[in-house]
């Protein structure tokens, strides 16, 4: 158990809908990262937040957005869902943004999203 | 520049054998190279990591070999066990506020 929690575990929805995925980082971790994992794309970095502020952006679509709240939990909002958005969405946390590149990321169990 | 290449895509090894997974990168600014292990239905878990100032790091049956000049690093699993069957991802990151770049993964199957 990494100490990172994600809810819900599974989510089934229809195209065009909007969903919110939630992540609680490990106690004391300030950074939260969101990843998308699909069969053909591997692990794709979406976005990073540090202590409430956006810190780095990866291959995140404009239909997707995220935020980190004062209690450090984070939410990933996916809107106008398409079939291709079906994937595993992982949240990871680390103690702080990397100053030396040595920060370990701890991954949650993921949310499996199925868009029908 | 941001890519990390990983091979092989899949690997089948007999129990007790050595599993070797290779990764290569282009961006010389990368300064942290972790390996993650992922079991089906679970999130990736850090296995072992190395900095570019050392050429090898060993933890139990797992060893990372790092070749800075060739911009390559590899994971060796000695005495591979069926319980090692998982997908392995190499990754690289750099500096302050930078994200991790993951390789595409290697699916390892260790036969009993």
mmCIF file of C-alpha atoms in Angstrom:
data_model
loop_
_atom_site.group_PDB
_atom_site.id
_atom_site.type_symbol
_atom_site.label_atom_id
_atom_site.label_comp_id
_atom_site.label_asym_id
_atom_site.label_seq_id
_atom_site.Cartn_x
_atom_site.Cartn_y
_atom_site.Cartn_z
ATOM 1 C CA UNK A 1 0.000 0.000 0.000
ATOM 2 C CA UNK A 2 1.577 3.248 -1.213
ATOM 3 C CA UNK A 3 -0.543 5.510 1.009
ATOM 4 C CA UNK A 4 -2.058 7.251 -2.033
ATOM 5 C CA UNK A 5 -5.798 6.758 -2.341
ATOM 6 C CA UNK A 6 -7.953 7.209 -5.400
ATOM 7 C CA UNK A 7 -11.700 7.164 -5.832
ATOM 8 C CA UNK A 8 -13.672 5.767 -7.459
ATOM 9 C CA UNK A 9 -12.008 2.486 -8.394
ATOM 10 C CA UNK A 10 -14.169 2.012 -11.454
ATOM 11 C CA UNK A 11 -16.261 4.434 -13.445
ATOM 12 C CA UNK A 12 -18.549 3.698 -16.376
ATOM 13 C CA UNK A 13 -20.075 6.590 -18.244
ATOM 14 C CA UNK A 14 -21.285 7.647 -21.662
ATOM 15 C CA UNK A 15 -19.721 9.774 -24.365
ATOM 16 C CA UNK A 16 -20.203 13.476 -23.857
ATOM 17 C CA UNK A 17 -20.424 13.170 -20.086
ATOM 18 C CA UNK A 18 -18.207 14.704 -17.408
ATOM 19 C CA UNK A 19 -16.536 12.875 -14.535
ATOM 20 C CA UNK A 20 -14.346 13.786 -11.583
ATOM 21 C CA UNK A 21 -11.581 11.580 -10.264
ATOM 22 C CA UNK A 22 -10.268 12.142 -6.776
ATOM 23 C CA UNK A 23 -6.843 11.583 -5.286
ATOM 24 C CA UNK A 24 -5.545 11.886 -1.735
ATOM 25 C CA UNK A 25 -1.740 11.976 -1.563
ATOM 26 C CA UNK A 26 0.395 10.343 1.098
ATOM 27 C CA UNK A 27 0.447 12.197 4.368
ATOM 28 C CA UNK A 28 2.929 15.060 4.107
ATOM 29 C CA UNK A 29 3.386 14.880 0.337
ATOM 30 C CA UNK A 30 2.949 18.234 -1.374
ATOM 31 C CA UNK A 31 3.171 17.189 -5.024
ATOM 32 C CA UNK A 32 0.451 15.370 -6.911
ATOM 33 C CA UNK A 33 0.836 13.997 -10.427
ATOM 34 C CA UNK A 34 -1.827 12.636 -12.747
ATOM 35 C CA UNK A 35 -1.144 9.973 -15.377
ATOM 36 C CA UNK A 36 -3.222 8.259 -18.018
ATOM 37 C CA UNK A 37 -2.434 4.663 -18.898
ATOM 38 C CA UNK A 38 -3.942 3.032 -21.941
ATOM 39 C CA UNK A 39 -2.986 -0.123 -23.783
ATOM 40 C CA UNK A 40 -1.544 1.652 -26.799
ATOM 41 C CA UNK A 41 -0.081 4.740 -25.148
ATOM 42 C CA UNK A 42 1.604 3.453 -21.998
ATOM 43 C CA UNK A 43 1.950 5.814 -19.041
ATOM 44 C CA UNK A 44 1.321 9.395 -20.121
ATOM 45 C CA UNK A 45 2.016 12.263 -17.756
ATOM 46 C CA UNK A 46 -0.902 14.687 -17.622
ATOM 47 C CA UNK A 47 -0.263 17.339 -15.004
ATOM 48 C CA UNK A 48 1.511 18.076 -11.724
ATOM 49 C CA UNK A 49 0.438 20.224 -8.796
ATOM 50 C CA UNK A 50 2.611 21.362 -5.939
ATOM 51 C CA UNK A 51 1.036 22.758 -2.789
ATOM 52 C CA UNK A 52 -2.027 23.942 -4.661
ATOM 53 C CA UNK A 53 -0.326 25.380 -7.728
ATOM 54 C CA UNK A 54 0.085 23.913 -11.173
ATOM 55 C CA UNK A 55 3.763 23.049 -11.620
ATOM 56 C CA UNK A 56 4.108 21.091 -14.838
ATOM 57 C CA UNK A 57 1.895 20.144 -17.714
ATOM 58 C CA UNK A 58 2.190 17.135 -19.967
ATOM 59 C CA UNK A 59 -0.070 15.691 -22.624
ATOM 60 C CA UNK A 60 -3.281 16.901 -21.050
ATOM 61 C CA UNK A 61 -6.212 17.619 -23.343
ATOM 62 C CA UNK A 62 -8.096 20.913 -23.092
ATOM 63 C CA UNK A 63 -11.190 18.908 -22.119
ATOM 64 C CA UNK A 64 -9.335 17.798 -19.001
ATOM 65 C CA UNK A 65 -8.551 19.958 -16.002
ATOM 66 C CA UNK A 66 -7.253 19.431 -12.514
ATOM 67 C CA UNK A 67 -6.834 21.229 -9.249
ATOM 68 C CA UNK A 68 -5.252 20.699 -5.878
ATOM 69 C CA UNK A 69 -7.123 21.860 -2.821
ATOM 70 C CA UNK A 70 -5.790 23.391 0.425
ATOM 71 C CA UNK A 71 -5.946 19.993 2.135
ATOM 72 C CA UNK A 72 -3.696 18.774 -0.741
ATOM 73 C CA UNK A 73 -6.159 16.348 -2.248
ATOM 74 C CA UNK A 74 -6.528 16.670 -5.989
ATOM 75 C CA UNK A 75 -9.282 16.211 -8.516
ATOM 76 C CA UNK A 76 -9.018 15.477 -12.212
ATOM 77 C CA UNK A 77 -12.012 16.605 -14.237
ATOM 78 C CA UNK A 78 -12.664 14.979 -17.595
ATOM 79 C CA UNK A 79 -15.383 16.512 -19.756
ATOM 80 C CA UNK A 80 -16.989 15.876 -23.145
ATOM 81 C CA UNK A 81 -15.785 12.327 -22.793
ATOM 82 C CA UNK A 82 -14.912 10.301 -25.852
ATOM 83 C CA UNK A 83 -14.481 6.572 -26.339
ATOM 84 C CA UNK A 84 -10.729 7.088 -26.534
ATOM 85 C CA UNK A 85 -10.637 8.488 -23.018
ATOM 86 C CA UNK A 86 -11.235 5.002 -21.652
ATOM 87 C CA UNK A 87 -8.106 4.234 -19.658
ATOM 88 C CA UNK A 88 -6.608 3.791 -16.235
ATOM 89 C CA UNK A 89 -5.965 7.103 -14.515
ATOM 90 C CA UNK A 90 -3.276 7.126 -11.865
ATOM 91 C CA UNK A 91 -2.441 9.690 -9.290
ATOM 92 C CA UNK A 92 1.018 9.791 -7.726
ATOM 93 C CA UNK A 93 2.459 11.900 -4.949
ATOM 94 C CA UNK A 94 5.901 12.910 -3.804
ATOM 95 C CA UNK A 95 7.165 14.982 -0.875
ATOM 96 C CA UNK A 96 8.079 18.054 -2.888
ATOM 97 C CA UNK A 97 8.917 19.114 -6.401
ATOM 98 C CA UNK A 98 12.205 17.746 -7.525
ATOM 99 C CA UNK A 99 15.257 19.834 -6.844
ATOM 100 C CA UNK A 100 17.706 17.104 -7.655
ATOM 101 C CA UNK A 101 15.621 14.765 -9.723
ATOM 102 C CA UNK A 102 15.617 12.303 -6.877
ATOM 103 C CA UNK A 103 12.029 12.593 -5.770
ATOM 104 C CA UNK A 104 10.255 9.266 -5.629
ATOM 105 C CA UNK A 105 6.702 9.162 -6.895
ATOM 106 C CA UNK A 106 4.257 6.909 -5.090
ATOM 107 C CA UNK A 107 1.339 5.737 -7.194
ATOM 108 C CA UNK A 108 -2.235 5.155 -6.155
ATOM 109 C CA UNK A 109 -4.244 2.093 -7.256
ATOM 110 C CA UNK A 110 -5.830 3.976 -10.134
ATOM 111 C CA UNK A 111 -9.322 4.667 -11.434
ATOM 112 C CA UNK A 112 -10.474 2.589 -14.367
ATOM 113 C CA UNK A 113 -12.643 4.706 -16.646
ATOM 114 C CA UNK A 114 -14.811 3.128 -19.300
ATOM 115 C CA UNK A 115 -16.597 5.423 -21.733
ATOM 116 C CA UNK A 116 -19.407 3.734 -23.655
ATOM 117 C CA UNK B 1 14.409 14.677 -26.695
ATOM 118 C CA UNK B 2 11.901 13.793 -24.004
ATOM 119 C CA UNK B 3 11.502 10.175 -25.048
ATOM 120 C CA UNK B 4 12.756 7.147 -23.210
ATOM 121 C CA UNK B 5 13.031 4.040 -25.354
ATOM 122 C CA UNK B 6 12.635 0.627 -23.763
ATOM 123 C CA UNK B 7 13.196 -2.899 -25.018
ATOM 124 C CA UNK B 8 12.138 -5.608 -25.291
ATOM 125 C CA UNK B 9 8.396 -5.086 -25.364
ATOM 126 C CA UNK B 10 7.898 -8.507 -23.796
ATOM 127 C CA UNK B 11 10.206 -11.046 -22.240
ATOM 128 C CA UNK B 12 9.802 -14.676 -21.251
ATOM 129 C CA UNK B 13 12.350 -16.153 -18.865
ATOM 130 C CA UNK B 14 12.612 -19.477 -17.106
ATOM 131 C CA UNK B 15 12.585 -19.551 -13.321
ATOM 132 C CA UNK B 16 16.097 -18.972 -12.035
ATOM 133 C CA UNK B 17 17.191 -17.168 -15.181
ATOM 134 C CA UNK B 18 18.339 -13.585 -15.650
ATOM 135 C CA UNK B 19 15.892 -10.987 -16.982
ATOM 136 C CA UNK B 20 17.412 -7.984 -18.722
ATOM 137 C CA UNK B 21 15.472 -4.895 -19.782
ATOM 138 C CA UNK B 22 17.149 -2.015 -21.564
ATOM 139 C CA UNK B 23 16.357 1.675 -21.796
ATOM 140 C CA UNK B 24 17.875 4.567 -23.721
ATOM 141 C CA UNK B 25 17.387 8.298 -23.501
ATOM 142 C CA UNK B 26 18.412 11.371 -25.467
ATOM 143 C CA UNK B 27 18.157 14.265 -23.046
ATOM 144 C CA UNK B 28 21.454 14.578 -21.164
ATOM 145 C CA UNK B 29 19.740 16.802 -18.601
ATOM 146 C CA UNK B 30 17.986 13.784 -17.085
ATOM 147 C CA UNK B 31 19.448 13.139 -13.652
ATOM 148 C CA UNK B 32 17.261 10.483 -12.057
ATOM 149 C CA UNK B 33 16.462 7.077 -13.494
ATOM 150 C CA UNK B 34 13.942 4.939 -11.617
ATOM 151 C CA UNK B 35 12.437 1.593 -12.486
ATOM 152 C CA UNK B 36 8.842 0.810 -11.642
ATOM 153 C CA UNK B 37 7.129 -2.558 -11.333
ATOM 154 C CA UNK B 38 3.436 -2.854 -12.071
ATOM 155 C CA UNK B 39 1.228 -5.858 -11.422
ATOM 156 C CA UNK B 40 -2.105 -6.184 -13.252
ATOM 157 C CA UNK B 41 -4.748 -3.934 -11.750
ATOM 158 C CA UNK B 42 -2.256 -2.140 -9.513
ATOM 159 C CA UNK B 43 -0.406 1.147 -9.691
ATOM 160 C CA UNK B 44 3.302 1.232 -10.581
ATOM 161 C CA UNK B 45 5.595 0.813 -7.576
ATOM 162 C CA UNK B 46 9.158 2.060 -7.346
ATOM 163 C CA UNK B 47 11.586 -0.834 -7.594
ATOM 164 C CA UNK B 48 15.025 0.746 -7.722
ATOM 165 C CA UNK B 49 16.533 4.019 -8.918
ATOM 166 C CA UNK B 50 19.924 5.400 -9.863
ATOM 167 C CA UNK B 51 21.656 8.728 -10.371
ATOM 168 C CA UNK B 52 24.091 9.237 -13.260
ATOM 169 C CA UNK B 53 27.100 9.631 -10.976
ATOM 170 C CA UNK B 54 27.215 5.870 -10.338
ATOM 171 C CA UNK B 55 27.455 3.074 -12.877
ATOM 172 C CA UNK B 56 25.659 0.373 -10.951
ATOM 173 C CA UNK B 57 23.242 -0.040 -8.088
ATOM 174 C CA UNK B 58 22.157 -3.318 -6.590
ATOM 175 C CA UNK B 59 19.250 -4.087 -4.300
ATOM 176 C CA UNK B 60 18.731 -7.750 -3.648
ATOM 177 C CA UNK B 61 18.135 -9.536 -6.935
ATOM 178 C CA UNK B 62 17.654 -6.274 -8.816
ATOM 179 C CA UNK B 63 20.547 -4.344 -10.369
ATOM 180 C CA UNK B 64 20.584 -1.177 -12.457
ATOM 181 C CA UNK B 65 23.519 -0.715 -14.803
ATOM 182 C CA UNK B 66 24.038 2.826 -16.064
ATOM 183 C CA UNK B 67 26.160 3.911 -19.038
ATOM 184 C CA UNK B 68 26.254 7.691 -19.107
ATOM 185 C CA UNK B 69 28.283 8.007 -22.310
ATOM 186 C CA UNK B 70 25.922 5.720 -24.194
ATOM 187 C CA UNK B 71 22.858 7.244 -22.520
ATOM 188 C CA UNK B 72 21.594 3.811 -21.655
ATOM 189 C CA UNK B 73 20.547 2.028 -18.509
ATOM 190 C CA UNK B 74 19.287 -1.435 -17.851
ATOM 191 C CA UNK B 75 17.561 -3.518 -15.214
ATOM 192 C CA UNK B 76 18.877 -6.979 -14.416
ATOM 193 C CA UNK B 77 16.751 -9.379 -12.390
ATOM 194 C CA UNK B 78 18.841 -12.252 -11.127
ATOM 195 C CA UNK B 79 17.318 -15.632 -10.217
ATOM 196 C CA UNK B 80 14.004 -14.555 -11.749
ATOM 197 C CA UNK B 81 10.924 -15.902 -9.993
ATOM 198 C CA UNK B 82 7.317 -16.374 -11.173
ATOM 199 C CA UNK B 83 6.359 -13.656 -8.676
ATOM 200 C CA UNK B 84 8.476 -11.228 -10.717
ATOM 201 C CA UNK B 85 6.028 -11.553 -13.604
ATOM 202 C CA UNK B 86 4.840 -7.986 -14.122
ATOM 203 C CA UNK B 87 5.257 -4.994 -16.384
ATOM 204 C CA UNK B 88 8.425 -2.995 -15.819
ATOM 205 C CA UNK B 89 8.773 0.666 -16.706
ATOM 206 C CA UNK B 90 11.960 2.656 -16.844
ATOM 207 C CA UNK B 91 11.704 6.393 -16.386
ATOM 208 C CA UNK B 92 13.801 9.527 -16.377
ATOM 209 C CA UNK B 93 13.404 12.943 -14.857
ATOM 210 C CA UNK B 94 15.331 16.143 -14.574
ATOM 211 C CA UNK B 95 15.663 19.097 -12.306
ATOM 212 C CA UNK B 96 13.270 21.267 -10.437
ATOM 213 C CA UNK B 97 9.591 20.988 -11.202
ATOM 214 C CA UNK B 98 10.068 18.589 -14.076
ATOM 215 C CA UNK B 99 7.975 15.573 -14.720
ATOM 216 C CA UNK B 100 8.872 11.982 -15.214
ATOM 217 C CA UNK B 101 9.117 10.486 -18.682
ATOM 218 C CA UNK B 102 8.263 6.810 -18.771
ATOM 219 C CA UNK B 103 9.368 4.149 -21.200
ATOM 220 C CA UNK B 104 6.609 2.139 -22.897
ATOM 221 C CA UNK B 105 7.049 -0.834 -20.573
ATOM 222 C CA UNK B 106 8.224 -4.445 -20.758
ATOM 223 C CA UNK B 107 5.921 -7.295 -19.901
ATOM 224 C CA UNK B 108 7.961 -9.967 -18.118
ATOM 225 C CA UNK B 109 6.713 -13.516 -17.742
ATOM 226 C CA UNK B 110 8.761 -15.900 -15.618
ATOM 227 C CA UNK B 111 7.863 -19.511 -16.278
ATOM 228 C CA UNK B 112 7.849 -21.951 -13.322
#
